[in-house]
PDB file of C-alpha atoms in Angstrom:
ATOM      1  CA  UNK A  17      90.073 113.272  75.841  1.00 66.00           C
ATOM      2  CA  UNK A  18      89.964 112.524  79.719  1.00 65.00           C
ATOM      3  CA  UNK A  19      93.164 114.442  80.050  1.00 68.00           C
ATOM      4  CA  UNK A  20      91.715 117.592  78.210  1.00 71.00           C
ATOM      5  CA  UNK A  21      88.991 117.661  80.651  1.00 71.00           C
ATOM      6  CA  UNK A  22      91.302 118.002  83.700  1.00 69.00           C
ATOM      7  CA  UNK A  23      90.791 121.938  84.244  1.00 68.00           C
ATOM      8  CA  UNK A  24      86.880 121.091  84.523  1.00 74.00           C
ATOM      9  CA  UNK A  25      87.103 118.006  86.272  1.00 76.00           C
ATOM     10  CA  UNK A  26      88.624 119.587  89.379  1.00 82.00           C
ATOM     11  CA  UNK A  27      87.267 123.162  89.163  1.00 83.00           C
ATOM     12  CA  UNK A  28      85.075 123.001  92.160  1.00 87.00           C
ATOM     13  CA  UNK A  29      84.190 120.758  95.192  1.00 90.00           C
ATOM     14  CA  UNK A  30      80.777 120.528  93.474  1.00 91.00           C
ATOM     15  CA  UNK A  31      82.233 119.099  90.126  1.00 89.00           C
ATOM     16  CA  UNK A  32      84.437 116.712  92.095  1.00 91.00           C
ATOM     17  CA  UNK A  33      81.659 115.509  94.229  1.00 93.00           C
ATOM     18  CA  UNK A  34      79.380 114.938  91.084  1.00 91.00           C
ATOM     19  CA  UNK A  35      82.139 112.661  89.603  1.00 91.00           C
ATOM     20  CA  UNK A  36      82.528 110.675  92.842  1.00 94.00           C
ATOM     21  CA  UNK A  37      78.696 110.297  92.983  1.00 93.00           C
ATOM     22  CA  UNK A  38      79.055 108.967  89.208  1.00 91.00           C
ATOM     23  CA  UNK A  39      82.001 106.652  90.435  1.00 93.00           C
ATOM     24  CA  UNK A  40      79.600 105.582  93.312  1.00 94.00           C
ATOM     25  CA  UNK A  41      76.625 104.580  91.077  1.00 93.00           C
ATOM     26  CA  UNK A  42      78.906 102.518  88.748  1.00 93.00           C
ATOM     27  CA  UNK A  43      80.307 100.651  92.009  1.00 95.00           C
ATOM     28  CA  UNK A  44      76.560  99.970  93.202  1.00 94.00           C
ATOM     29  CA  UNK A  45      75.718  98.775  89.542  1.00 94.00           C
ATOM     30  CA  UNK A  46      78.812  96.379  89.773  1.00 95.00           C
ATOM     31  CA  UNK A  47      77.764  95.096  93.096  1.00 96.00           C
ATOM     32  CA  UNK A  48      74.411  93.957  91.769  1.00 96.00           C
ATOM     33  CA  UNK A  49      76.140  92.200  88.730  1.00 96.00           C
ATOM     34  CA  UNK A  50      78.691  90.472  91.085  1.00 97.00           C
ATOM     35  CA  UNK A  51      76.106  89.285  93.461  1.00 97.00           C
ATOM     36  CA  UNK A  52      74.356  87.884  90.350  1.00 97.00           C
ATOM     37  CA  UNK A  53      77.524  85.960  89.595  1.00 97.00           C
ATOM     38  CA  UNK A  54      77.835  84.884  92.977  1.00 98.00           C
ATOM     39  CA  UNK A  55      74.243  83.537  93.176  1.00 97.00           C
ATOM     40  CA  UNK A  56      74.350  81.773  89.503  1.00 97.00           C
ATOM     41  CA  UNK A  57      77.871  80.280  89.391  1.00 96.00           C
ATOM     42  CA  UNK A  58      78.133  76.602  90.028  1.00 95.00           C
ATOM     43  CA  UNK A  59      81.846  76.817  90.928  1.00 95.00           C
ATOM     44  CA  UNK A  60      82.209  77.319  94.882  1.00 97.00           C
ATOM     45  CA  UNK A  61      85.635  79.178  94.697  1.00 95.00           C
ATOM     46  CA  UNK A  62      84.403  81.647  91.906  1.00 97.00           C
ATOM     47  CA  UNK A  63      81.269  82.190  93.969  1.00 97.00           C
ATOM     48  CA  UNK A  64      83.189  83.190  97.002  1.00 98.00           C
ATOM     49  CA  UNK A  65      85.466  85.379  95.036  1.00 98.00           C
ATOM     50  CA  UNK A  66      82.478  87.077  93.245  1.00 98.00           C
ATOM     51  CA  UNK A  67      80.857  87.552  96.616  1.00 98.00           C
ATOM     52  CA  UNK A  68      83.998  89.258  98.008  1.00 98.00           C
ATOM     53  CA  UNK A  69      84.220  91.393  95.042  1.00 98.00           C
ATOM     54  CA  UNK A  70      80.496  92.409  95.556  1.00 98.00           C
ATOM     55  CA  UNK A  71      81.324  93.380  99.175  1.00 98.00           C
ATOM     56  CA  UNK A  72      84.337  95.542  97.746  1.00 98.00           C
ATOM     57  CA  UNK A  73      82.100  97.251  95.308  1.00 97.00           C
ATOM     58  CA  UNK A  74      79.531  98.084  97.878  1.00 96.00           C
ATOM     59  CA  UNK A  75      82.311  99.264 100.143  1.00 97.00           C
ATOM     60  CA  UNK A  76      83.846 101.653  97.336  1.00 97.00           C
ATOM     61  CA  UNK A  77      80.321 102.820  96.437  1.00 95.00           C
ATOM     62  CA  UNK A  78      79.785 103.986 100.330  1.00 95.00           C
ATOM     63  CA  UNK A  79      83.446 105.643 100.322  1.00 97.00           C
ATOM     64  CA  UNK A  80      82.720 107.569  96.906  1.00 96.00           C
ATOM     65  CA  UNK A  81      79.343 108.621  98.172  1.00 95.00           C
ATOM     66  CA  UNK A  82      80.454 109.634 101.565  1.00 95.00           C
ATOM     67  CA  UNK A  83      83.501 111.755 100.126  1.00 96.00           C
ATOM     68  CA  UNK A  84      81.112 113.498  97.470  1.00 95.00           C
ATOM     69  CA  UNK A  85      78.664 114.344 100.174  1.00 95.00           C
ATOM     70  CA  UNK A  86      81.534 115.692 102.306  1.00 96.00           C
ATOM     71  CA  UNK A  87      82.572 117.870  99.340  1.00 94.00           C
ATOM     72  CA  UNK A  88      78.947 119.102  98.609  1.00 94.00           C
ATOM     73  CA  UNK A  89      76.260 118.100 101.106  1.00 94.00           C
ATOM     74  CA  UNK A  90      73.503 119.244  98.971  1.00 92.00           C
ATOM     75  CA  UNK A  91      73.918 116.301  96.662  1.00 89.00           C
ATOM     76  CA  UNK A  92      72.343 114.307  99.449  1.00 85.00           C
ATOM     77  CA  UNK A  93      68.991 115.664  98.101  1.00 83.00           C
ATOM     78  CA  UNK A  94      69.559 114.457  94.724  1.00 76.00           C
ATOM     79  CA  UNK A  95      67.763 111.031  94.242  1.00 72.00           C
ATOM     80  CA  UNK A  96      68.892 110.590  90.867  1.00 68.00           C
ATOM     81  CA  UNK A  97      72.423 110.113  92.009  1.00 64.00           C
ATOM     82  CA  UNK A  98      71.954 107.281  94.234  1.00 67.00           C
ATOM     83  CA  UNK A  99      70.379 105.012  91.732  1.00 74.00           C
ATOM     84  CA  UNK A 100      72.091 102.176  90.173  1.00 79.00           C
ATOM     85  CA  UNK A 101      71.772 100.044  87.062  1.00 84.00           C
ATOM     86  CA  UNK A 102      71.424  96.400  87.190  1.00 86.00           C
ATOM     87  CA  UNK A 103      72.122  94.966  83.504  1.00 89.00           C
ATOM     88  CA  UNK A 104      72.091  90.981  84.379  1.00 93.00           C
ATOM     89  CA  UNK A 105      75.474  90.914  82.767  1.00 94.00           C
ATOM     90  CA  UNK A 106      76.340  87.362  84.097  1.00 96.00           C
ATOM     91  CA  UNK A 107      73.026  85.779  82.840  1.00 95.00           C
ATOM     92  CA  UNK A 108      73.015  87.656  79.260  1.00 95.00           C
ATOM     93  CA  UNK A 109      76.885  87.123  78.693  1.00 93.00           C
ATOM     94  CA  UNK A 110      77.655  83.856  80.282  1.00 93.00           C
ATOM     95  CA  UNK A 111      80.711  83.384  82.835  1.00 94.00           C
ATOM     96  CA  UNK A 112      83.520  83.688  80.603  1.00 91.00           C
ATOM     97  CA  UNK A 113      82.288  86.775  78.606  1.00 91.00           C
ATOM     98  CA  UNK A 114      81.067  88.297  81.946  1.00 95.00           C
ATOM     99  CA  UNK A 115      84.690  87.680  83.240  1.00 95.00           C
ATOM    100  CA  UNK A 116      86.242  89.346  80.380  1.00 93.00           C
ATOM    101  CA  UNK A 117      83.782  92.275  80.632  1.00 94.00           C
ATOM    102  CA  UNK A 118      84.645  92.767  84.417  1.00 96.00           C
ATOM    103  CA  UNK A 119      88.446  92.266  83.765  1.00 95.00           C
ATOM    104  CA  UNK A 120      88.453  94.925  81.166  1.00 94.00           C
ATOM    105  CA  UNK A 121      86.407  97.345  83.292  1.00 95.00           C
ATOM    106  CA  UNK A 122      88.751  96.770  86.243  1.00 96.00           C
ATOM    107  CA  UNK A 123      91.622  97.418  84.034  1.00 95.00           C
ATOM    108  CA  UNK A 124      90.170 100.758  82.518  1.00 94.00           C
ATOM    109  CA  UNK A 125      89.062 101.783  86.196  1.00 93.00           C
ATOM    110  CA  UNK A 126      92.460 101.235  87.507  1.00 93.00           C
ATOM    111  CA  UNK A 127      94.042 103.205  84.704  1.00 93.00           C
ATOM    112  CA  UNK A 128      91.549 106.133  84.946  1.00 91.00           C
ATOM    113  CA  UNK A 129      92.182 106.363  88.856  1.00 92.00           C
ATOM    114  CA  UNK A 130      95.798 106.401  88.213  1.00 93.00           C
ATOM    115  CA  UNK A 131      95.438 109.329  86.034  1.00 91.00           C
ATOM    116  CA  UNK A 132      93.063 111.116  88.372  1.00 91.00           C
ATOM    117  CA  UNK A 133      95.316 110.516  91.359  1.00 91.00           C
ATOM    118  CA  UNK A 134      98.215 111.994  89.435  1.00 90.00           C
ATOM    119  CA  UNK A 135      96.142 115.070  88.255  1.00 88.00           C
ATOM    120  CA  UNK A 136      95.410 115.390  92.217  1.00 88.00           C
ATOM    121  CA  UNK A 137      98.936 115.056  92.851  1.00 88.00           C
ATOM    122  CA  UNK A 138      99.923 117.859  90.399  1.00 85.00           C
ATOM    123  CA  UNK A 139      97.638 120.135  92.529  1.00 82.00           C
ATOM    124  CA  UNK A 140      99.789 119.475  95.757  1.00 84.00           C
ATOM    125  CA  UNK A 141     100.798 122.663  97.389  1.00 79.00           C
ATOM    126  CA  UNK A 142      97.786 124.656  95.819  1.00 77.00           C
ATOM    127  CA  UNK A 143      94.430 125.608  97.113  1.00 68.00           C
ATOM    128  CA  UNK A 144      93.063 123.006  94.503  1.00 74.00           C
ATOM    129  CA  UNK A 145      95.051 120.134  96.316  1.00 79.00           C
ATOM    130  CA  UNK A 146      92.568 117.240  97.675  1.00 88.00           C
ATOM    131  CA  UNK A 147      94.524 114.818  99.384  1.00 90.00           C
ATOM    132  CA  UNK A 148      91.423 113.113 100.757  1.00 94.00           C
ATOM    133  CA  UNK A 149      90.001 112.296  97.421  1.00 94.00           C
ATOM    134  CA  UNK A 150      93.730 111.290  96.332  1.00 93.00           C
ATOM    135  CA  UNK A 151      93.785 108.949  99.353  1.00 94.00           C
ATOM    136  CA  UNK A 152      90.438 107.532  98.374  1.00 96.00           C
ATOM    137  CA  UNK A 153      91.565 107.015  94.853  1.00 96.00           C
ATOM    138  CA  UNK A 154      94.600 105.143  96.001  1.00 95.00           C
ATOM    139  CA  UNK A 155      92.729 102.954  98.429  1.00 96.00           C
ATOM    140  CA  UNK A 156      90.268 101.786  95.955  1.00 96.00           C
ATOM    141  CA  UNK A 157      92.938 101.140  93.452  1.00 95.00           C
ATOM    142  CA  UNK A 158      94.278  98.254  95.441  1.00 95.00           C
ATOM    143  CA  UNK A 159      90.975  96.444  95.265  1.00 96.00           C
ATOM    144  CA  UNK A 160      90.608  97.381  91.503  1.00 96.00           C
ATOM    145  CA  UNK A 161      94.083  95.705  90.812  1.00 96.00           C
ATOM    146  CA  UNK A 162      93.075  92.732  92.837  1.00 97.00           C
ATOM    147  CA  UNK A 163      90.023  92.411  90.782  1.00 97.00           C
ATOM    148  CA  UNK A 164      91.725  92.811  87.554  1.00 95.00           C
ATOM    149  CA  UNK A 165      94.233  89.920  88.541  1.00 96.00           C
ATOM    150  CA  UNK A 166      91.780  87.458  89.702  1.00 96.00           C
ATOM    151  CA  UNK A 167      89.272  87.834  86.700  1.00 96.00           C
ATOM    152  CA  UNK A 168      92.344  87.116  84.315  1.00 92.00           C
ATOM    153  CA  UNK A 169      93.035  84.242  86.129  1.00 93.00           C
ATOM    154  CA  UNK A 170      89.515  82.887  86.148  1.00 94.00           C
ATOM    155  CA  UNK A 171      89.132  83.650  82.619  1.00 90.00           C
ATOM    156  CA  UNK A 172      92.273  81.778  81.807  1.00 87.00           C
ATOM    157  CA  UNK A 173      90.750  78.792  83.459  1.00 88.00           C
ATOM    158  CA  UNK A 174      87.334  79.096  81.445  1.00 86.00           C
ATOM    159  CA  UNK A 175      88.958  79.973  78.172  1.00 79.00           C
ATOM    160  CA  UNK A 176      92.156  78.218  78.160  1.00 72.00           C
ATOM    161  CA  UNK A 177      93.251  78.680  74.545  1.00 65.00           C
ATOM    162  CA  UNK A 178      94.744  82.065  74.117  1.00 60.00           C
ATOM    163  CA  UNK A 179      92.844  82.781  71.054  1.00 63.00           C
ATOM    164  CA  UNK A 180      89.679  81.826  72.991  1.00 64.00           C
ATOM    165  CA  UNK A 181      90.813  84.328  75.744  1.00 61.00           C
ATOM    166  CA  UNK A 182      91.598  87.148  73.498  1.00 67.00           C
ATOM    167  CA  UNK A 183      88.089  86.698  72.015  1.00 62.00           C
TER     168      UNK A 183
END
């Protein structure tokens, strides 16, 4: 379905900017959940890693917001775009399920960014080429892959049995 939306996703700088603002909102929301995890876990190593992840999420939110505003400065006047959700996922799910949730989310985000980056690459040499947004996606993907890997590692220590890990 996402691939079918390609012609609409990149149709204008405003459309791209609104999509990047949605990414920024998701990253801001993740920041709050990672901060809750860092403040709640009893394991010092995981606490440090969650805190580092929160810093990454905050940086990503800023990067997406700045690029969106560069593409469409009028978005600075839309307060609804700067909101964030805080769902208390760590508290609600517990640490193992929280890590599974984050792991799958990072995996999906990375796949989505690869698809978007490849779409932008297909516009190379045309007026629709957007090398700045493509570079932004590439930069964020590095962190997303790291987040995907560490959550899998932590999850395997919290839920060591393969059946438990899959659940």
